[in-house]
CSV table of C-alpha atoms in Angstrom, one decimal:
chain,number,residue,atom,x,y,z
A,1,UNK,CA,-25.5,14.0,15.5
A,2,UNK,CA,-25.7,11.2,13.2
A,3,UNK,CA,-28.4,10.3,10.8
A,4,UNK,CA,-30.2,7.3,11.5
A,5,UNK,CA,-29.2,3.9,9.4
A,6,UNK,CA,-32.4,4.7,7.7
A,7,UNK,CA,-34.9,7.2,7.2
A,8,UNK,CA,-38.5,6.9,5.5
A,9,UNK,CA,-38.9,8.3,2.3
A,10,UNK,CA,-42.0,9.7,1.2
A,11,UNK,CA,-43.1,6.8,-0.4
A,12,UNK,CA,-42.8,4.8,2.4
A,13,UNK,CA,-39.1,2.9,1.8
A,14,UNK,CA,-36.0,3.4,3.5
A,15,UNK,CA,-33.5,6.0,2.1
A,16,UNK,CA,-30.0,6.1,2.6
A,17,UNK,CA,-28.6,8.5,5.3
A,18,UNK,CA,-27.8,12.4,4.8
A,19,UNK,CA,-24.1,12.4,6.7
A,20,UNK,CA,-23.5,15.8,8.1
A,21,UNK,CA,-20.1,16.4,7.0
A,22,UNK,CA,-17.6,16.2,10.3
A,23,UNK,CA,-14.4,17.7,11.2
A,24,UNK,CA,-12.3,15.6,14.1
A,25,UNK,CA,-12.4,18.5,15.9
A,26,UNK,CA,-15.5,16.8,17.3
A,27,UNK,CA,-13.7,13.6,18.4
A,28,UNK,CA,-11.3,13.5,21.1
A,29,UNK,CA,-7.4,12.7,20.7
A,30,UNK,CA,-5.7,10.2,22.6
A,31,UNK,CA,-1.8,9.7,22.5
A,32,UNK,CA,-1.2,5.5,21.2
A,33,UNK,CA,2.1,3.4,22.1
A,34,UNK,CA,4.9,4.0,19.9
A,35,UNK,CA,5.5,2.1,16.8
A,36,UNK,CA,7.5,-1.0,16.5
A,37,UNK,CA,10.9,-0.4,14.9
A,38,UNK,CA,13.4,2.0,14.8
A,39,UNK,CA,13.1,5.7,16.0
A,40,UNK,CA,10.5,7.6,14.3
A,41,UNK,CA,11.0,10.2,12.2
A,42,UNK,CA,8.4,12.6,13.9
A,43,UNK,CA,7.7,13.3,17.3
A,44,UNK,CA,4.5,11.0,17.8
A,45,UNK,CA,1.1,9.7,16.7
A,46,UNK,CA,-1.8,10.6,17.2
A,47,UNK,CA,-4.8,7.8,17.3
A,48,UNK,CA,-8.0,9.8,16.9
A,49,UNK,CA,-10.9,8.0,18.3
A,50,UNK,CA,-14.4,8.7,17.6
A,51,UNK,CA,-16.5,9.5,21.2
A,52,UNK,CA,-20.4,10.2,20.1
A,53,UNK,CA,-20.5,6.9,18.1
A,54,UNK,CA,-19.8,3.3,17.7
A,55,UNK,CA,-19.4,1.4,14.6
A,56,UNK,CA,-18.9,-2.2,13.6
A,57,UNK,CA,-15.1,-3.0,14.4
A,58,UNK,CA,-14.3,-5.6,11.7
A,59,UNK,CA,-10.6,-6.8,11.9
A,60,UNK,CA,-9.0,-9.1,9.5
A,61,UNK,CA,-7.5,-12.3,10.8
A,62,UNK,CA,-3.9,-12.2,10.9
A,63,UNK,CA,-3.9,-15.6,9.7
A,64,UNK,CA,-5.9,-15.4,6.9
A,65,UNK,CA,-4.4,-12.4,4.7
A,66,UNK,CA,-7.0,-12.3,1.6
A,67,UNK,CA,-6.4,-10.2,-1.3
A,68,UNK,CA,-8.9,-7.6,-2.1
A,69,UNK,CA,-11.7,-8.4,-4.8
A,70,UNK,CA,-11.9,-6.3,-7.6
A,71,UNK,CA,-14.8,-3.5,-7.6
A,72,UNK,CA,-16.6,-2.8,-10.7
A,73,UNK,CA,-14.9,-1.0,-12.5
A,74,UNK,CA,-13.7,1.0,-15.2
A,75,UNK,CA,-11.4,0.0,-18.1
A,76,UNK,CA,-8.5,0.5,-16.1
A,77,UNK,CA,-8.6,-2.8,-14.5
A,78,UNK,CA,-7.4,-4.1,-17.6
A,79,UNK,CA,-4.4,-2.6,-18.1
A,80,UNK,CA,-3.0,-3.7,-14.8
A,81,UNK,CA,0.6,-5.3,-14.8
A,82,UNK,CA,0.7,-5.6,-18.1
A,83,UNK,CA,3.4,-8.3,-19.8
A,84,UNK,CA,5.0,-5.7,-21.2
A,85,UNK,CA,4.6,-1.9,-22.0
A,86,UNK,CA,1.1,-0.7,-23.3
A,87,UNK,CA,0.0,2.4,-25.2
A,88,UNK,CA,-3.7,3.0,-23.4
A,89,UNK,CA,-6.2,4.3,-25.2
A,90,UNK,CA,-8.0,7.7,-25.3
A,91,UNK,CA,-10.6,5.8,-23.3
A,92,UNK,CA,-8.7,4.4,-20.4
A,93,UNK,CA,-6.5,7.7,-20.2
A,94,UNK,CA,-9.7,9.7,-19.7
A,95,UNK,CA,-11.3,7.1,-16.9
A,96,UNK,CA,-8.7,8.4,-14.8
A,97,UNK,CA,-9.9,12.0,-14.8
A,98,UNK,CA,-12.1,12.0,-11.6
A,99,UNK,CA,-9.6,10.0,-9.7
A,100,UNK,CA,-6.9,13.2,-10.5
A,101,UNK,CA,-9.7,15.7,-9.6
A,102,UNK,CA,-9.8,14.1,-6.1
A,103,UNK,CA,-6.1,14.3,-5.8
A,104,UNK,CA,-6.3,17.9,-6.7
A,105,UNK,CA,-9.1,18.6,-4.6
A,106,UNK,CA,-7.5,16.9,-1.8
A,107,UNK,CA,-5.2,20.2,-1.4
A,108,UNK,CA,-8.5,22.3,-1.1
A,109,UNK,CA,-9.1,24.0,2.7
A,110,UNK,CA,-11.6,21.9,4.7
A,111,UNK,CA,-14.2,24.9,4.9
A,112,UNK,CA,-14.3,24.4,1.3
A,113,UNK,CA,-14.1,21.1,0.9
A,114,UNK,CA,-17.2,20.4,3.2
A,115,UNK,CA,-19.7,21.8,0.8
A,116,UNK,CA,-17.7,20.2,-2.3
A,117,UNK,CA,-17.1,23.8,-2.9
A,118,UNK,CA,-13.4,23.6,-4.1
A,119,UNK,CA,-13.5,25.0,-7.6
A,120,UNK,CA,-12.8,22.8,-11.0
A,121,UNK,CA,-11.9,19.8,-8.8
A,122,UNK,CA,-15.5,19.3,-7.3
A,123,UNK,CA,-17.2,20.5,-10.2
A,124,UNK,CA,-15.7,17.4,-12.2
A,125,UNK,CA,-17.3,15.1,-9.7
A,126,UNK,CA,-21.0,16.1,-9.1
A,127,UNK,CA,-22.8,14.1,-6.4
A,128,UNK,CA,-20.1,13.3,-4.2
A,129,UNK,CA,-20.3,13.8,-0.6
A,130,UNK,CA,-17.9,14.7,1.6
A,131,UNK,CA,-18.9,12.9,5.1
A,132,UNK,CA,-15.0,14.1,7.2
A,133,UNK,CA,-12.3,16.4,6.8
A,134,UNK,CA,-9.1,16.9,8.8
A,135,UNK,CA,-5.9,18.0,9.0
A,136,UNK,CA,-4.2,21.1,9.1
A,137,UNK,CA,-1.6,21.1,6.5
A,138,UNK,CA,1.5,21.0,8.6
A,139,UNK,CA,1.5,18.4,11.4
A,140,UNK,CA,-1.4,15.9,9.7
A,141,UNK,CA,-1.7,16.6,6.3
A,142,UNK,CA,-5.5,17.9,4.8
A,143,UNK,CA,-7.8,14.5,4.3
A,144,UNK,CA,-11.2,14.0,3.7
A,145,UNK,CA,-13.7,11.1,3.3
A,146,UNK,CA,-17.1,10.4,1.8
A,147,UNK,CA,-19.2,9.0,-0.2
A,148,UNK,CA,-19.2,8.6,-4.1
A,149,UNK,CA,-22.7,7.5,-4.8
A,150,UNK,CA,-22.6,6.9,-9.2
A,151,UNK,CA,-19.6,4.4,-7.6
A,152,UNK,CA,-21.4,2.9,-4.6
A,153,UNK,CA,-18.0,3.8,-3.1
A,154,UNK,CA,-16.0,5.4,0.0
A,155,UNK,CA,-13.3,7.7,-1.3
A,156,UNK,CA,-10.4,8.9,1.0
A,157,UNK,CA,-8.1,11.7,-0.2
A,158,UNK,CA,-4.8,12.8,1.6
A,159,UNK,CA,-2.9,15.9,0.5
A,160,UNK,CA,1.0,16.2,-0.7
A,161,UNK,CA,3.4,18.7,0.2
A,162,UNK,CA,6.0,21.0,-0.9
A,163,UNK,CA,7.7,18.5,-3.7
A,164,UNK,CA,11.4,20.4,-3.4
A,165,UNK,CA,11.4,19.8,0.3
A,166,UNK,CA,10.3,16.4,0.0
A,167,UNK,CA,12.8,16.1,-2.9
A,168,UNK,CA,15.5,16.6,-0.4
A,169,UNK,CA,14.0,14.7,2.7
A,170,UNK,CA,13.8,11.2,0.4
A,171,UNK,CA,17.2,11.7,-1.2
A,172,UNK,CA,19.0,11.4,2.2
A,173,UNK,CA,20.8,8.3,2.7
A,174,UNK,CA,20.0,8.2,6.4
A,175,UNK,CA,16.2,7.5,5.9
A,176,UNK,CA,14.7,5.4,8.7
A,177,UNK,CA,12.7,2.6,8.1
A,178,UNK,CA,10.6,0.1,10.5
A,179,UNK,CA,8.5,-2.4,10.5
A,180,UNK,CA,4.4,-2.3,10.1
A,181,UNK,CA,2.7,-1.5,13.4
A,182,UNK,CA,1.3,-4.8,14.0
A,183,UNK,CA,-2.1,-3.3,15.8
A,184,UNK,CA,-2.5,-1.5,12.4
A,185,UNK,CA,-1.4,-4.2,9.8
A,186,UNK,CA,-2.2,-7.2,11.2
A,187,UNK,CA,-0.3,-10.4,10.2
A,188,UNK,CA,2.2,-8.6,8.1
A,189,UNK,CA,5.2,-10.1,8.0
A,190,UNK,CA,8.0,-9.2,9.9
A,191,UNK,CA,10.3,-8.9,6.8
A,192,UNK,CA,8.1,-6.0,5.4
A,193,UNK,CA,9.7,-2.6,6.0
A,194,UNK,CA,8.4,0.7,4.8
A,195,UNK,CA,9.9,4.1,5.2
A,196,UNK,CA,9.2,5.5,8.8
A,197,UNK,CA,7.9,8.7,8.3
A,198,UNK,CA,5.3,7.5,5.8
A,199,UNK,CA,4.2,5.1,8.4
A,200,UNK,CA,4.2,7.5,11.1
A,201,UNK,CA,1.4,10.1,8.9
A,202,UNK,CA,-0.9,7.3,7.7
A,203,UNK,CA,-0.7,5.9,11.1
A,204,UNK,CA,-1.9,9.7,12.4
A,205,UNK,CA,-5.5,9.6,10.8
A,206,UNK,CA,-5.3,5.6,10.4
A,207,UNK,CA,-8.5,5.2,13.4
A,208,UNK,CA,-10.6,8.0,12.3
A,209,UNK,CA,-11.0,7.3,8.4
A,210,UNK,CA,-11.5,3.8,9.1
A,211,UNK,CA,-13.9,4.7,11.6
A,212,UNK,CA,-16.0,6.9,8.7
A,213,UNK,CA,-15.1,4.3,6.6
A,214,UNK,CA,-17.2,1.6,8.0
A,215,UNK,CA,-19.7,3.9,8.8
A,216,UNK,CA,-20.4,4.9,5.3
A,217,UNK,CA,-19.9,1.2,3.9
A,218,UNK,CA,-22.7,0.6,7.1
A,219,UNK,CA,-25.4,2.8,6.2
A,220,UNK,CA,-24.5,3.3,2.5
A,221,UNK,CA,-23.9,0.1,1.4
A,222,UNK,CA,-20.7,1.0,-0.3
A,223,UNK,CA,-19.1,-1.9,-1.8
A,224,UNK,CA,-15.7,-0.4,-2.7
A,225,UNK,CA,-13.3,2.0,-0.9
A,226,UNK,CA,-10.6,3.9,-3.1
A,227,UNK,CA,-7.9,5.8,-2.0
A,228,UNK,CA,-6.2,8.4,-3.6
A,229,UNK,CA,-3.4,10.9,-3.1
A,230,UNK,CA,-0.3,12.9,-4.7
A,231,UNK,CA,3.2,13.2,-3.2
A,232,UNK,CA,3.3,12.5,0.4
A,233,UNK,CA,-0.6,11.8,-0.1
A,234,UNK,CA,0.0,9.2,-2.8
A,235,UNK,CA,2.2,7.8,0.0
A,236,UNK,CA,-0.1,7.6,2.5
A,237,UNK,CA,-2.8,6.2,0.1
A,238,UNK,CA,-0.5,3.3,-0.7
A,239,UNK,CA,0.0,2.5,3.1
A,240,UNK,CA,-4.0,3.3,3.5
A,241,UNK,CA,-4.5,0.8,0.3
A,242,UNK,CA,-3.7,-2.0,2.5
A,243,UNK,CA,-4.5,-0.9,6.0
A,244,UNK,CA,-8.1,-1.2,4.3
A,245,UNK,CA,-7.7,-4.3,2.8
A,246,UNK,CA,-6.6,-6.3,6.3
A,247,UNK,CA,-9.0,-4.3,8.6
A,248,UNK,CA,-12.5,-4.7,6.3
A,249,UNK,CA,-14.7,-7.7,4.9
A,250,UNK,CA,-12.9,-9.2,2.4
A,251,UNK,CA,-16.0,-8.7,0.5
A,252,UNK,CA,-15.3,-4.7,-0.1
A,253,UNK,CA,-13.4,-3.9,-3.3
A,254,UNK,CA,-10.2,-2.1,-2.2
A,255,UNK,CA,-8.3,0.1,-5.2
A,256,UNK,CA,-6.1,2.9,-4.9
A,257,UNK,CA,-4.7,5.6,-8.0
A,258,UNK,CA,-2.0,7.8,-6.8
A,259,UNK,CA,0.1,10.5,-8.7
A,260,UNK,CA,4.0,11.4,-8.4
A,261,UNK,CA,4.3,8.4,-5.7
A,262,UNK,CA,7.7,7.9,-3.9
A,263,UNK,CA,8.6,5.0,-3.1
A,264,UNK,CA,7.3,3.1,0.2
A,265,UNK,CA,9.4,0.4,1.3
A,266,UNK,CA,11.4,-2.6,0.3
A,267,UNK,CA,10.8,-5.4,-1.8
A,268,UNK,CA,8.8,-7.6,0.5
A,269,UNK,CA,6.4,-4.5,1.0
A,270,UNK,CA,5.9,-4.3,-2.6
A,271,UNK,CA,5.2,-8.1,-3.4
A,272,UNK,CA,2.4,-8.1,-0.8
A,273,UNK,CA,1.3,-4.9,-2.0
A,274,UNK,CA,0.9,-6.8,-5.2
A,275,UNK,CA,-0.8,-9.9,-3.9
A,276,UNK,CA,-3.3,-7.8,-1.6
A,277,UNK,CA,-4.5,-4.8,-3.5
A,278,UNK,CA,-4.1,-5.7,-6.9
A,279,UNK,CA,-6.2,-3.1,-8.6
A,280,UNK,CA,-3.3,-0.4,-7.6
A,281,UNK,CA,-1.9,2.2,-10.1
A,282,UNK,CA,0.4,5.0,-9.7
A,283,UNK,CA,1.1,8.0,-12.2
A,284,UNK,CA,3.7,9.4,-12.9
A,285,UNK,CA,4.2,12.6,-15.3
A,286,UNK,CA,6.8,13.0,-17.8
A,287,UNK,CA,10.4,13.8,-15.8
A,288,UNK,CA,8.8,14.0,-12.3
A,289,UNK,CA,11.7,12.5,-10.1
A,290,UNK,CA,9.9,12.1,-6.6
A,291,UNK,CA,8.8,8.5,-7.7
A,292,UNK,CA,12.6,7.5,-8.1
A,293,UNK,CA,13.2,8.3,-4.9
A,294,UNK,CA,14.4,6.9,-2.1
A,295,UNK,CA,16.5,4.9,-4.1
A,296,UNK,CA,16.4,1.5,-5.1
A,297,UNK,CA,20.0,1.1,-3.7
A,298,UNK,CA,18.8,2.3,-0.2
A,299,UNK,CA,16.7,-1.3,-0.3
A,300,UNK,CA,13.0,0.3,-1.7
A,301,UNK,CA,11.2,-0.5,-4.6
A,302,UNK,CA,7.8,0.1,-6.2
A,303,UNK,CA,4.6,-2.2,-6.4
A,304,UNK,CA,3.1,-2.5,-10.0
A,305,UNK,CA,1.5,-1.1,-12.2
A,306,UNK,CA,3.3,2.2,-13.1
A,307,UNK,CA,1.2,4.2,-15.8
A,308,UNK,CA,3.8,6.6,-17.2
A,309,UNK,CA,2.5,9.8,-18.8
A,310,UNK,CA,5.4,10.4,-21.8
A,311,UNK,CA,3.8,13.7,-23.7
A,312,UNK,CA,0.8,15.1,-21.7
A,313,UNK,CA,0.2,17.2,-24.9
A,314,UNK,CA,0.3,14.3,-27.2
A,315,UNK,CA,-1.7,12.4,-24.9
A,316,UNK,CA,1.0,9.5,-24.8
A,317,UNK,CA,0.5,7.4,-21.9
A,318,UNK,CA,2.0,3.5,-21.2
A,319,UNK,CA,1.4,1.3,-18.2
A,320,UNK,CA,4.8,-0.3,-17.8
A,321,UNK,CA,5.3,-3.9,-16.6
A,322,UNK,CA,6.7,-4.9,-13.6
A,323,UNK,CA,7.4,-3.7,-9.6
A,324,UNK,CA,10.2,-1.3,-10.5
A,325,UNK,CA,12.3,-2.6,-13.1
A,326,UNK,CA,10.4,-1.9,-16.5
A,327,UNK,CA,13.7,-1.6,-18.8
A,328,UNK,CA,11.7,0.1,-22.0
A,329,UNK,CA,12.9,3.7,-22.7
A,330,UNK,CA,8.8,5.1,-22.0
A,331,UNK,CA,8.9,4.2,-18.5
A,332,UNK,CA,10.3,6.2,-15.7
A,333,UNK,CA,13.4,4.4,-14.6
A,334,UNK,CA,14.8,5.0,-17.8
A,335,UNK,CA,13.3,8.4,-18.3
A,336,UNK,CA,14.4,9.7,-15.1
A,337,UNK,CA,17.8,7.6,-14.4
A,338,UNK,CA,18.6,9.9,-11.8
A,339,UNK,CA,17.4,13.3,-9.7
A,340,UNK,CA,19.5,15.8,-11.6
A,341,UNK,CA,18.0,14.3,-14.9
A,342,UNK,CA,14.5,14.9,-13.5
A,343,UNK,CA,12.2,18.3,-14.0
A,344,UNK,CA,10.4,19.6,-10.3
A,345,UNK,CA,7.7,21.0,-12.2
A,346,UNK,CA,6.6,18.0,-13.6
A,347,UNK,CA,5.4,16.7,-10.0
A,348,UNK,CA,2.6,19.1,-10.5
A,349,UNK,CA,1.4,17.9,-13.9
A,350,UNK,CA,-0.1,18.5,-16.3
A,351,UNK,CA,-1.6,15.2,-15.7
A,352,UNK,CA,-4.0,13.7,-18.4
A,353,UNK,CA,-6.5,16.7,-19.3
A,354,UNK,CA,-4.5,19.4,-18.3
A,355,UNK,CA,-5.2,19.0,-14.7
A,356,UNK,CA,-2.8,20.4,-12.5
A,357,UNK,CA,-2.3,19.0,-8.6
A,358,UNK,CA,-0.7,21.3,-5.7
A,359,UNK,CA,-2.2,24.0,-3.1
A,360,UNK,CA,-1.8,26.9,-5.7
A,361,UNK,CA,-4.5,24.9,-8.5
A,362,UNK,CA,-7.1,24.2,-5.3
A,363,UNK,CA,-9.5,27.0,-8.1
């Protein structure tokens, strides 16, 4: 059962809620129509839908698209789109580390996960508290939501997969792509297309984080929601970036740091990425070639701001200008001109401080 909005504390004032952490296991499933567009690229989609509790439903006016605020927030924030390329600083490159650790933890088993018992990854982020997990690793990849309190903030986490086989699905030249669901991204534009099996995962767990989403935003008074993932996950955070910021008050910060990020959808998707979530970033490591991919010839391209790790060991980092186009030899388009001239291994990292993100580094 839930905790009540509010308890008393023993001096007499209310506390925020202990969340038991949950497992949709405990909420029922219920098929959804099929997505607008073309065929999808897996069988269905599954809307899970909470059944022992309601929560505010807040939906954005299609309308009245508004951007997402900015949170408080670290020294990232101001290396965002830069003008042109920037060196960052010790500083900025080491604000990044707990974002990474969710990443990683993100590949950690649920039983594990529940009592942010995952190893390195949890122990880097004291306090947090895990509120959901789900997935199973094959047909819905592993998530998990909760609560960040030193942040005041929700944090939802979706793990990658196996980088050689998603290597091969994203350099096929018959990907499918398709339109937004309109129930889930209200408003959006009917020139906006994204890759159709990105759409079809973040549309499979799409209900039930926002569900714990408002919840926690409800009785913790969160102010900011960040998403986070690597690979498919950083995918599926992008796509999630948004979904947030049209289905919650536009008064909730929205940001999102993904790692080794393919690329989404087309142009259009990237310039309202750009005007609605803002405080966005995406890492990429050295000669990792999933974020050239699919290529920009197939019609895709980027949001901004890339941060471009050049020498972990040196600790060399730039945040490159631009949606996908930064010309200057540090970033990756010019690193990485093409697959064969990219290196697997650095999809795994080492990102900044040695941290390493995949299923085999969940210690």
């Amino acid at each position: 059962m839930r905790v009540p909005p509010h308890a008393i504390s023993s001096e007499g004032g209310p506390v925020k809620a202990v969340i038991p952490v949950r497992s949709p296991s405990t909420v029922s499933q219920v098929p959804t129509s099929p997505l607008s567009g073309p065929p999808a690229m897996y069988a269905s989609v599954i809307v899970l839908v909470s059944a022992f509790w309601s929560v505010a439903t807040v939906k954005a006016a299609p309308s009245s698209m508004n951007p997402s605020i900015f949170a408080r927030d670290d020294d990232i924030s101001t290396i965002l789109n830069p003008a042109s390329v920037l060196t960052l600083t010790a500083p900025i490159i080491s604000d990044f580390a707990p974002y990474t650790e969710f990443a990683r933890a993100a590949y950690c088993a649920s039983d594990i996960i529940t009592g942010w018992q995952c190893g390195e990854a949890c122990d880097a982020i004291p306090g947090f508290e895990p509120t959901l997990t789900g997935g199973d690793g094959d047909d819905i990849q592993l998530y998990f939501v909760g609560y960040w309190p030193s942040e005041n903030a929700v944090v939802v986490a979706h793990q990658g997969t196996d980088p050689t086989e998603l290597l091969s699905d994203l350099t096929d030249v018959d990907i499918i792509t398709e339109n937004l669901n309109s129930t889930l991204f209200p408003g959006v534009s009917s020139d906006v297309w994204v890759h159709s099996g990105f759409a079809n995962e973040q549309a499979k767990t799409a209900d039930i984080i926002l569900q714990e989403t408002q919840y926690l935003i409800q009785t913790q008074g969160a102010d900011t929601v960040i998403l986070v993932g690597h690979s498919l996950g950083a995918a599926i955070a992008e796509l999630d970036a948004m979904f947030m910021t049209l289905n919650l008050p536009s008064n909730i910060a929205i940001k999102a740091r993904t790692y080794g990020t393919p690329r989404v959808g087309n142009p259009a998707w990237a310039d309202l990425f750009d005007e609605m979530v803002p405080n966005f970033t995406r890492m990429n490591n050295e000669k990792d070639p999933i974020p050239i991919v699919p290529g920009r010839f197939l019609g895709f391209e980027h949001p901004e701001t890339e941060v471009h790790i050049v020498s972990e060991a040196d600790n060399n980092v730039v945040a490159c200008p631009g949606n996908d186009d930064a010309t200057d030899a540090q970033c990756t388009i010019m690193t990485v001109p093409n697959v064969l001239d990219g290196d697997i291994l650095d999809h795994l990292g080492p990102y900044p401080g040695g941290i390493y993100i995949g299923t085999i580094y969940c210690t």
